Tab-separated table of C-alpha atoms in Angstrom:
chain	number	residue	atom	x	y	z
A	1	MET	CA	-64.258	-127.436	45.222
A	2	THR	CA	-60.433	-127.292	45.242
A	3	ALA	CA	-58.911	-126.414	41.909
A	4	PRO	CA	-56.852	-129.213	40.391
A	5	VAL	CA	-53.139	-128.816	40.074
A	6	ARG	CA	-51.580	-128.115	36.653
A	7	ALA	CA	-49.931	-130.875	34.714
A	8	LEU	CA	-46.910	-129.826	32.826
A	9	SER	CA	-46.777	-130.166	29.032
A	10	LEU	CA	-44.696	-132.877	27.410
A	11	ALA	CA	-42.222	-130.230	26.196
A	12	GLU	CA	-41.731	-128.946	29.773
A	13	LEU	CA	-41.338	-132.492	31.097
A	14	ARG	CA	-38.715	-133.342	28.507
A	15	GLU	CA	-36.484	-130.712	30.156
A	16	ARG	CA	-36.347	-132.805	33.328
A	17	THR	CA	-33.274	-134.980	33.883
A	18	SER	CA	-34.774	-137.485	36.434
A	19	GLU	CA	-35.175	-141.233	35.849
A	20	LYS	CA	-38.631	-140.957	34.415
A	21	TRP	CA	-37.521	-138.633	31.610
A	22	ARG	CA	-34.096	-139.985	30.839
A	23	GLU	CA	-34.458	-143.786	30.924
A	24	TYR	CA	-36.040	-144.069	27.453
A	25	PRO	CA	-35.838	-142.368	24.066
A	26	GLU	CA	-38.161	-139.432	23.449
A	27	GLU	CA	-40.554	-141.430	21.375
A	28	VAL	CA	-41.511	-143.396	24.581
A	29	LEU	CA	-44.207	-142.172	26.898
A	30	PRO	CA	-42.923	-142.969	30.433
A	31	LEU	CA	-45.731	-144.037	32.755
A	32	PHE	CA	-43.601	-146.256	34.979
A	33	VAL	CA	-41.449	-144.928	37.940
A	34	ALA	CA	-43.450	-143.137	40.587
A	35	GLU	CA	-42.729	-139.492	39.668
A	36	MET	CA	-45.562	-137.049	38.964
A	37	ASP	CA	-45.826	-134.648	36.055
A	38	PHE	CA	-46.939	-131.592	38.044
A	39	ALA	CA	-45.283	-128.360	39.190
A	40	LEU	CA	-44.179	-128.389	42.849
A	41	ALA	CA	-46.325	-126.950	45.596
A	42	PRO	CA	-45.554	-123.216	45.769
A	43	ALA	CA	-44.355	-123.334	49.371
A	44	ILE	CA	-41.828	-125.935	48.399
A	45	THR	CA	-40.498	-123.987	45.460
A	46	ALA	CA	-40.097	-120.960	47.665
A	47	ALA	CA	-38.240	-122.881	50.370
A	48	LEU	CA	-35.828	-124.341	47.814
A	49	GLU	CA	-35.300	-121.064	46.026
A	50	ARG	CA	-34.498	-119.371	49.318
A	51	ALA	CA	-32.018	-122.114	50.280
A	52	VAL	CA	-30.204	-121.678	46.992
A	53	ARG	CA	-30.209	-117.894	47.309
A	54	ILE	CA	-28.614	-117.841	50.734
A	55	GLY	CA	-26.388	-120.975	50.170
A	56	ASP	CA	-28.191	-123.114	52.773
A	57	THR	CA	-26.642	-126.285	51.396
A	58	GLY	CA	-24.726	-127.654	54.355
A	59	TYR	CA	-25.248	-130.566	56.698
A	60	VAL	CA	-28.656	-131.268	58.324
A	61	ALA	CA	-28.699	-129.727	61.771
A	62	SER	CA	-29.073	-131.876	64.966
A	63	ARG	CA	-32.305	-129.993	65.790
A	64	THR	CA	-34.786	-129.336	63.006
A	65	PRO	CA	-38.573	-128.498	62.766
A	66	LEU	CA	-39.289	-131.677	60.638
A	67	ALA	CA	-40.742	-133.904	63.368
A	68	ALA	CA	-43.023	-131.195	64.648
A	69	ALA	CA	-44.105	-130.278	61.196
A	70	TYR	CA	-45.048	-133.926	60.467
A	71	THR	CA	-46.930	-134.211	63.716
A	72	ALA	CA	-49.039	-131.202	62.850
A	73	PHE	CA	-49.642	-132.531	59.318
A	74	ALA	CA	-50.744	-135.944	60.707
A	75	GLN	CA	-53.067	-134.239	63.120
A	76	ARG	CA	-54.731	-132.251	60.356
A	77	ARG	CA	-54.813	-135.015	57.768
A	78	PHE	CA	-55.215	-138.254	59.719
A	79	ASP	CA	-56.406	-137.109	63.131
A	80	TRP	CA	-53.239	-138.576	64.661
A	81	ALA	CA	-50.635	-136.757	66.672
A	82	PRO	CA	-47.471	-138.743	67.001
A	83	ASP	CA	-44.940	-137.451	69.562
A	84	PRO	CA	-42.040	-135.764	67.778
A	85	ALA	CA	-39.735	-137.228	70.441
A	86	GLY	CA	-40.349	-140.673	68.874
A	87	MET	CA	-39.031	-139.689	65.362
A	88	ARG	CA	-35.666	-139.707	63.597
A	89	SER	CA	-34.978	-138.721	60.038
A	90	THR	CA	-32.978	-140.433	57.322
A	91	ALA	CA	-32.502	-140.368	53.552
A	92	ASP	CA	-35.630	-142.208	52.402
A	93	VAL	CA	-38.246	-144.744	53.363
A	94	SER	CA	-36.265	-147.692	52.062
A	95	MET	CA	-33.243	-146.812	54.118
A	96	GLY	CA	-35.422	-146.398	57.253
A	97	ILE	CA	-36.967	-149.855	56.619
A	98	VAL	CA	-33.541	-151.523	56.347
A	99	GLU	CA	-32.088	-149.774	59.381
A	100	ILE	CA	-35.030	-150.864	61.537
A	101	LEU	CA	-35.140	-154.408	60.138
A	102	ARG	CA	-31.441	-154.894	60.869
A	103	ARG	CA	-32.132	-154.376	64.508
A	104	VAL	CA	-35.241	-156.449	64.908
A	105	VAL	CA	-34.289	-159.474	62.703
A	106	GLU	CA	-31.321	-161.789	63.125
A	107	PRO	CA	-29.605	-162.951	59.899
A	108	GLY	CA	-31.751	-165.690	58.275
A	109	GLU	CA	-34.935	-164.867	60.106
A	110	ARG	CA	-38.098	-164.471	58.061
A	111	VAL	CA	-40.001	-161.284	57.267
A	112	ILE	CA	-43.527	-161.260	55.859
A	113	VAL	CA	-44.322	-159.310	52.685
A	114	ASN	CA	-47.755	-159.136	50.950
A	115	PRO	CA	-47.379	-159.481	47.187
A	116	PRO	CA	-48.162	-158.202	44.685
A	117	VAL	CA	-46.036	-155.508	46.405
A	118	TYR	CA	-43.558	-152.764	45.682
A	119	PRO	CA	-40.566	-154.707	44.170
A	120	PRO	CA	-37.769	-153.248	46.378
A	121	PHE	CA	-39.476	-154.855	49.439
A	122	PHE	CA	-37.916	-158.230	48.453
A	123	ASP	CA	-34.465	-156.666	48.240
A	124	LEU	CA	-34.860	-154.625	51.406
A	125	VAL	CA	-35.544	-157.704	53.486
A	126	SER	CA	-32.459	-159.357	51.966
A	127	GLU	CA	-30.328	-156.270	52.513
A	128	ALA	CA	-31.292	-156.272	56.238
A	129	GLY	CA	-30.257	-159.967	56.481
A	130	GLY	CA	-33.734	-161.427	56.502
A	131	VAL	CA	-35.510	-163.958	54.357
A	132	VAL	CA	-38.792	-163.097	52.552
A	133	GLU	CA	-41.978	-164.961	53.709
A	134	ARG	CA	-44.651	-164.368	51.095
A	135	VAL	CA	-48.210	-163.962	52.374
A	136	PRO	CA	-50.127	-162.567	49.381
A	137	LEU	CA	-53.018	-160.229	49.622
A	138	ARG	CA	-56.446	-161.775	49.333
A	139	GLU	CA	-58.519	-160.661	46.418
A	140	THR	CA	-62.154	-160.533	47.612
A	141	GLY	CA	-63.819	-159.687	44.335
A	142	GLY	CA	-64.433	-156.181	45.505
A	143	GLY	CA	-60.859	-155.356	46.449
A	144	TRP	CA	-57.774	-156.659	48.307
A	145	GLN	CA	-57.211	-157.378	51.939
A	146	LEU	CA	-54.489	-158.627	54.159
A	147	ASP	CA	-54.605	-162.377	54.551
A	148	LEU	CA	-54.805	-162.390	58.418
A	149	ASP	CA	-55.068	-166.146	58.624
A	150	GLY	CA	-52.010	-166.575	56.424
A	151	ILE	CA	-50.089	-164.009	58.513
A	152	ALA	CA	-51.154	-165.685	61.743
A	153	ALA	CA	-49.863	-169.078	60.486
A	154	ALA	CA	-46.547	-167.543	59.341
A	155	LEU	CA	-46.049	-165.814	62.698
A	156	ALA	CA	-46.886	-169.006	64.520
A	157	SER	CA	-44.183	-170.765	62.556
A	158	GLY	CA	-41.537	-168.304	63.784
A	159	VAL	CA	-41.599	-165.358	61.420
A	160	ARG	CA	-40.086	-162.386	63.202
A	161	ALA	CA	-41.393	-159.313	61.339
A	162	VAL	CA	-43.982	-157.980	58.942
A	163	LEU	CA	-43.052	-155.372	56.287
A	164	LEU	CA	-46.403	-153.680	55.624
A	165	CYS	CA	-47.269	-151.415	52.734
A	166	ASN	CA	-49.949	-149.064	54.111
A	167	PRO	CA	-51.571	-147.830	51.751
A	168	HIS	CA	-50.598	-150.676	49.425
A	169	ASN	CA	-48.488	-150.326	46.288
A	170	PRO	CA	-49.411	-151.334	43.536
A	171	THR	CA	-53.067	-151.959	44.267
A	172	GLY	CA	-53.877	-148.698	45.966
A	173	THR	CA	-55.571	-150.568	48.850
A	174	VAL	CA	-56.221	-148.586	52.011
A	175	HIS	CA	-56.111	-151.137	54.828
A	176	SER	CA	-58.936	-150.898	57.284
A	177	ALA	CA	-58.467	-149.936	60.913
A	178	GLU	CA	-59.880	-153.326	61.935
A	179	SER	CA	-57.393	-155.294	59.810
A	180	LEU	CA	-54.426	-153.186	61.019
A	181	ARG	CA	-55.583	-153.649	64.603
A	182	ALA	CA	-55.840	-157.434	64.082
A	183	LEU	CA	-52.355	-157.467	62.486
A	184	ALA	CA	-50.930	-155.642	65.510
A	185	GLU	CA	-52.539	-158.016	67.912
A	186	LEU	CA	-51.157	-161.026	66.029
A	187	ALA	CA	-47.646	-159.568	66.021
A	188	ASP	CA	-47.953	-158.734	69.693
A	189	ARG	CA	-48.997	-162.270	70.522
A	190	HIS	CA	-46.059	-163.788	68.705
A	191	GLY	CA	-43.395	-161.212	69.759
A	192	ALA	CA	-42.938	-159.954	66.224
A	193	THR	CA	-42.313	-156.465	64.749
A	194	VAL	CA	-44.339	-154.569	62.192
A	195	VAL	CA	-42.636	-152.020	59.996
A	196	SER	CA	-45.322	-149.962	58.231
A	197	ASP	CA	-44.321	-148.124	55.004
A	198	GLU	CA	-46.784	-145.181	54.901
A	199	ILE	CA	-45.223	-143.209	52.078
A	200	HIS	CA	-48.523	-143.083	50.111
A	201	ALA	CA	-50.633	-141.971	53.122
A	202	PRO	CA	-51.160	-138.349	51.973
A	203	LEU	CA	-52.536	-139.641	48.701
A	204	VAL	CA	-55.574	-141.395	50.135
A	205	GLN	CA	-58.766	-140.093	48.406
A	206	PRO	CA	-61.217	-138.219	50.714
A	207	HIS	CA	-63.819	-141.009	50.626
A	208	ALA	CA	-61.326	-143.598	51.956
A	209	GLN	CA	-60.050	-143.125	55.552
A	210	PHE	CA	-56.292	-143.694	56.060
A	211	THR	CA	-55.404	-145.289	59.340
A	212	PRO	CA	-51.798	-144.953	60.581
A	213	PHE	CA	-50.683	-148.324	61.848
A	214	LEU	CA	-49.380	-146.867	65.168
A	215	SER	CA	-52.703	-145.227	65.844
A	216	THR	CA	-54.617	-148.447	66.136
A	217	GLY	CA	-53.931	-149.080	69.866
A	218	PRO	CA	-51.480	-150.243	72.464
A	219	ALA	CA	-50.551	-153.461	70.571
A	220	ALA	CA	-49.458	-151.518	67.497
A	221	GLU	CA	-47.488	-149.133	69.667
A	222	ARG	CA	-45.656	-152.046	71.319
A	223	VAL	CA	-44.806	-153.841	68.083
A	224	GLY	CA	-44.662	-151.142	65.476
A	225	PHE	CA	-42.671	-148.647	63.573
A	226	ALA	CA	-43.881	-146.394	60.745
A	227	VAL	CA	-41.676	-144.890	58.050
A	228	VAL	CA	-43.122	-141.744	56.424
A	229	SER	CA	-42.138	-139.159	53.911
A	230	ALA	CA	-43.426	-136.222	51.903
A	231	SER	CA	-41.612	-137.539	48.823
A	232	LYS	CA	-44.347	-139.499	47.080
A	233	ALA	CA	-47.195	-137.008	47.604
A	234	PHE	CA	-45.097	-133.889	46.824
A	235	ASN	CA	-42.742	-135.402	44.211
A	236	LEU	CA	-39.577	-135.020	46.233
A	237	ALA	CA	-37.908	-138.425	45.896
A	238	GLY	CA	-34.607	-136.952	44.632
A	239	LEU	CA	-34.241	-134.710	47.750
A	240	LYS	CA	-33.841	-137.566	50.233
A	241	CYS	CA	-35.790	-137.163	53.439
A	242	ALA	CA	-37.938	-139.494	55.466
A	243	LEU	CA	-38.966	-140.025	59.104
A	244	MET	CA	-38.879	-143.186	61.180
A	245	VAL	CA	-41.629	-143.056	63.861
A	246	ALA	CA	-42.034	-145.089	67.031
A	247	ALA	CA	-44.540	-144.760	69.857
A	248	SER	CA	-43.561	-147.109	72.790
A	249	PRO	CA	-40.564	-146.451	75.059
A	250	GLU	CA	-38.828	-149.604	73.781
A	251	ARG	CA	-39.260	-148.821	70.151
A	252	ARG	CA	-38.234	-145.199	70.659
A	253	ALA	CA	-35.077	-146.451	72.368
A	254	LEU	CA	-34.216	-148.516	69.273
A	255	LEU	CA	-34.515	-145.392	67.095
A	256	ARG	CA	-32.371	-143.420	69.469
A	257	GLY	CA	-29.722	-146.101	69.365
A	258	LEU	CA	-29.216	-145.767	65.561
A	259	PRO	CA	-25.877	-144.448	64.526
A	260	VAL	CA	-25.869	-140.725	63.994
A	261	GLU	CA	-24.841	-141.293	60.344
A	262	VAL	CA	-28.362	-142.709	59.710
A	263	GLU	CA	-29.736	-139.341	60.494
A	264	TRP	CA	-26.998	-137.407	58.764
A	265	ARG	CA	-27.890	-139.137	55.435
A	266	THR	CA	-31.011	-136.936	55.383
A	267	GLY	CA	-30.790	-134.437	52.604
A	268	GLN	CA	-30.784	-130.746	53.607
A	269	PHE	CA	-32.947	-129.827	50.607
A	270	GLY	CA	-35.159	-132.790	51.351
A	271	LEU	CA	-35.695	-131.671	54.929
A	272	LEU	CA	-36.453	-128.042	53.885
A	273	ALA	CA	-38.845	-129.192	51.233
A	274	ALA	CA	-40.606	-131.693	53.585
A	275	VAL	CA	-41.129	-129.000	56.234
A	276	ALA	CA	-42.752	-126.827	53.512
A	277	ALA	CA	-44.833	-129.788	52.256
A	278	PHE	CA	-46.153	-130.581	55.796
A	279	ALA	CA	-46.933	-126.904	56.489
A	280	PRO	CA	-50.608	-125.761	56.450
A	281	GLU	CA	-49.991	-123.554	53.347
A	282	SER	CA	-49.405	-126.678	51.248
A	283	ASP	CA	-52.765	-128.271	52.177
A	284	THR	CA	-54.637	-126.547	49.313
A	285	TRP	CA	-52.117	-127.821	46.778
A	286	LEU	CA	-52.410	-131.343	48.187
A	287	ASP	CA	-56.206	-131.204	48.024
A	288	GLY	CA	-55.914	-130.020	44.406
A	289	LEU	CA	-53.625	-132.899	43.637
A	290	LEU	CA	-56.067	-135.370	45.098
A	291	SER	CA	-58.818	-133.851	42.933
A	292	THR	CA	-56.642	-134.156	39.848
A	293	LEU	CA	-55.766	-137.812	40.639
A	294	ASP	CA	-59.446	-138.572	41.202
A	295	GLN	CA	-60.175	-137.277	37.769
A	296	ASN	CA	-57.311	-139.245	36.186
A	297	ARG	CA	-58.222	-142.514	37.827
A	298	ARG	CA	-61.735	-142.127	36.539
A	299	LEU	CA	-60.453	-141.143	33.078
A	300	LEU	CA	-58.268	-144.251	33.008
A	301	ALA	CA	-61.262	-146.394	33.798
A	302	ASP	CA	-63.268	-144.897	30.931
A	303	LEU	CA	-60.315	-145.136	28.483
A	304	LEU	CA	-59.754	-148.757	29.298
A	305	ALA	CA	-63.433	-149.642	29.101
A	306	THR	CA	-63.725	-147.942	25.714
A	307	HIS	CA	-60.494	-148.837	23.996
A	308	LEU	CA	-59.109	-151.894	25.839
A	309	PRO	CA	-62.136	-153.792	27.210
A	310	GLY	CA	-60.051	-156.912	27.889
A	311	ALA	CA	-58.128	-155.059	30.650
A	312	ARG	CA	-59.278	-155.440	34.259
A	313	TYR	CA	-58.711	-152.458	36.423
A	314	ARG	CA	-60.032	-151.475	39.849
A	315	MET	CA	-59.665	-147.826	40.744
A	316	PRO	CA	-57.238	-147.282	43.535
A	317	ASP	CA	-58.347	-145.594	46.717
A	318	ALA	CA	-54.811	-144.135	47.205
A	319	GLY	CA	-51.922	-142.952	45.062
A	320	TYR	CA	-51.454	-142.495	41.355
A	321	LEU	CA	-50.519	-146.041	40.369
A	322	ALA	CA	-52.932	-148.328	38.506
A	323	TRP	CA	-52.671	-152.127	38.753
A	324	ILE	CA	-54.016	-153.470	35.505
A	325	ASP	CA	-54.576	-157.087	34.565
A	326	LEU	CA	-54.037	-157.705	30.826
A	327	THR	CA	-54.156	-161.522	31.034
A	328	GLU	CA	-57.204	-161.705	28.715
A	329	LEU	CA	-55.286	-159.955	25.905
A	330	GLY	CA	-52.882	-162.904	25.645
A	331	TRP	CA	-49.747	-160.805	25.756
A	332	GLY	CA	-47.911	-163.156	28.083
A	333	ALA	CA	-46.625	-163.042	31.665
A	334	ASN	CA	-44.935	-159.706	31.089
A	335	PRO	CA	-47.031	-157.621	28.684
A	336	SER	CA	-44.982	-154.484	29.539
A	337	ARG	CA	-42.260	-155.806	27.163
A	338	ARG	CA	-44.449	-155.786	24.115
A	339	ILE	CA	-46.119	-152.498	25.130
A	340	LEU	CA	-42.664	-150.841	25.353
A	341	ARG	CA	-41.370	-152.402	22.179
A	342	GLU	CA	-44.373	-151.846	19.920
A	343	ALA	CA	-46.556	-149.153	21.545
A	344	LYS	CA	-43.630	-147.053	22.883
A	345	VAL	CA	-45.199	-146.750	26.320
A	346	ALA	CA	-43.072	-147.637	29.419
A	347	LEU	CA	-44.989	-149.328	32.233
A	348	ASN	CA	-43.783	-151.368	35.201
A	349	ALA	CA	-43.620	-155.088	34.690
A	350	GLY	CA	-46.145	-157.001	36.760
A	351	PRO	CA	-43.956	-159.975	37.621
A	352	THR	CA	-41.502	-157.796	39.415
A	353	PHE	CA	-44.141	-157.355	42.143
A	354	GLY	CA	-44.293	-161.116	42.778
A	355	THR	CA	-45.660	-164.105	40.954
A	356	GLU	CA	-49.171	-162.679	41.428
A	357	GLY	CA	-48.245	-160.014	38.912
A	358	ALA	CA	-48.063	-162.263	35.930
A	359	GLY	CA	-50.065	-160.700	33.099
A	360	HIS	CA	-50.215	-157.379	34.897
A	361	VAL	CA	-48.694	-153.963	34.451
A	362	ARG	CA	-48.449	-150.968	36.758
A	363	LEU	CA	-49.317	-147.600	35.140
A	364	ASN	CA	-48.581	-144.175	36.625
A	365	PHE	CA	-51.508	-141.841	35.936
A	366	GLY	CA	-49.974	-138.858	37.751
A	367	THR	CA	-49.807	-136.950	34.508
A	368	SER	CA	-51.908	-134.893	32.176
A	369	PRO	CA	-55.121	-136.191	30.653
A	370	GLU	CA	-53.557	-135.765	27.210
A	371	ILE	CA	-50.518	-137.937	27.978
A	372	LEU	CA	-52.696	-140.513	29.698
A	373	THR	CA	-55.035	-140.730	26.754
A	374	GLU	CA	-52.268	-141.018	24.252
A	375	ALA	CA	-50.693	-143.843	26.232
A	376	VAL	CA	-53.883	-145.856	26.364
A	377	LEU	CA	-54.574	-145.311	22.736
A	378	ARG	CA	-51.167	-146.538	21.799
A	379	ILE	CA	-51.597	-149.662	23.929
A	380	ALA	CA	-55.055	-150.270	22.461
A	381	GLY	CA	-53.496	-150.080	19.016
A	382	LEU	CA	-51.736	-153.426	19.817
A	383	ARG	CA	-55.082	-155.067	20.423
A	384	ASP	CA	-56.335	-153.673	17.114
A	385	ALA	CA	-53.304	-155.003	15.378
A	386	ASP	CA	-53.933	-158.422	16.890
A	387	GLY	CA	-57.450	-158.239	15.517
A	388	GLU	CA	-56.190	-157.428	11.995
A	389	THR	CA	-53.752	-160.291	12.138
A	390	SER	CA	-56.437	-162.789	13.136
A	391	ARG	CA	-58.692	-161.923	10.225
């Protein structure tokens, strides 16, 4: 069994200057923004230390090993070998999404998103000139699925693109190969484009099979783009590096036609770190991270069942973000406000993920068991206080 990765102590984490550790006062436990509380993979640390030592801090080169490194990584992890010739880099996944949407959607045309979904999706569609078309996920009782009937109806009404979250944030849903293939065929039938955000793909638990959208067949290759990055799985968001991936000649031509500045926005440190992350020597670290996150998602389930039984939580199959329904506790449409104010725990507000998020919070469990436990106990104290008030 792979050894879990080591979570840093609270004292060590307080030395960080990133958003997670500077947004709130020290009495607040931050379990909101998607940053993890672990040391970097050793190969990444070595690559960045070497770059600093030799002053390798210039512009990103026109030829880099990044695309080939990702292809080898995808082959090992997903049994998929995208052609490096169909890739271009940029600063981050959000930028890649906007740059692609700008070229496949005319101003005012509609783009499907599947709420509850990563809040910037709504803004990215607008930034690209599109209009959001909401087709919420279907909750089946055992999980969430794409509403293919709803997507079909929207595409038939003239929607031009689908912005897919694969795996899905915040639910941690790993879309099935069958549903992705059906989505591709629907888009192909209606002449629409699918842009698949696959930033959480390396974080799929071993029991759940991740399917890259572009791997599902000829229809997906004709209609699709993927945008990928090492940033979420390896905690590199501040270093700015992502890849836009296309498979068909037409889609590759679109990527080649992007201005050179789109690629030059790639961070040099981000590229060096991503190449190290995608290298075989980082696989053991990633496997250890998945083991750690598996333990934490189960610990969270136990903590909620014991101390906050009114909470409804389904363990995610991917990522380190928990989507928790607190409606039964009666803390309003946005319970994160009270939790921050009274429990001193910072969570993401459910309503920012769409109207389906009312009564929900998103909690980041990519941390130590001690911090996770303390956070849940603080939140549970609010319920205990409510009980005292009612007596």
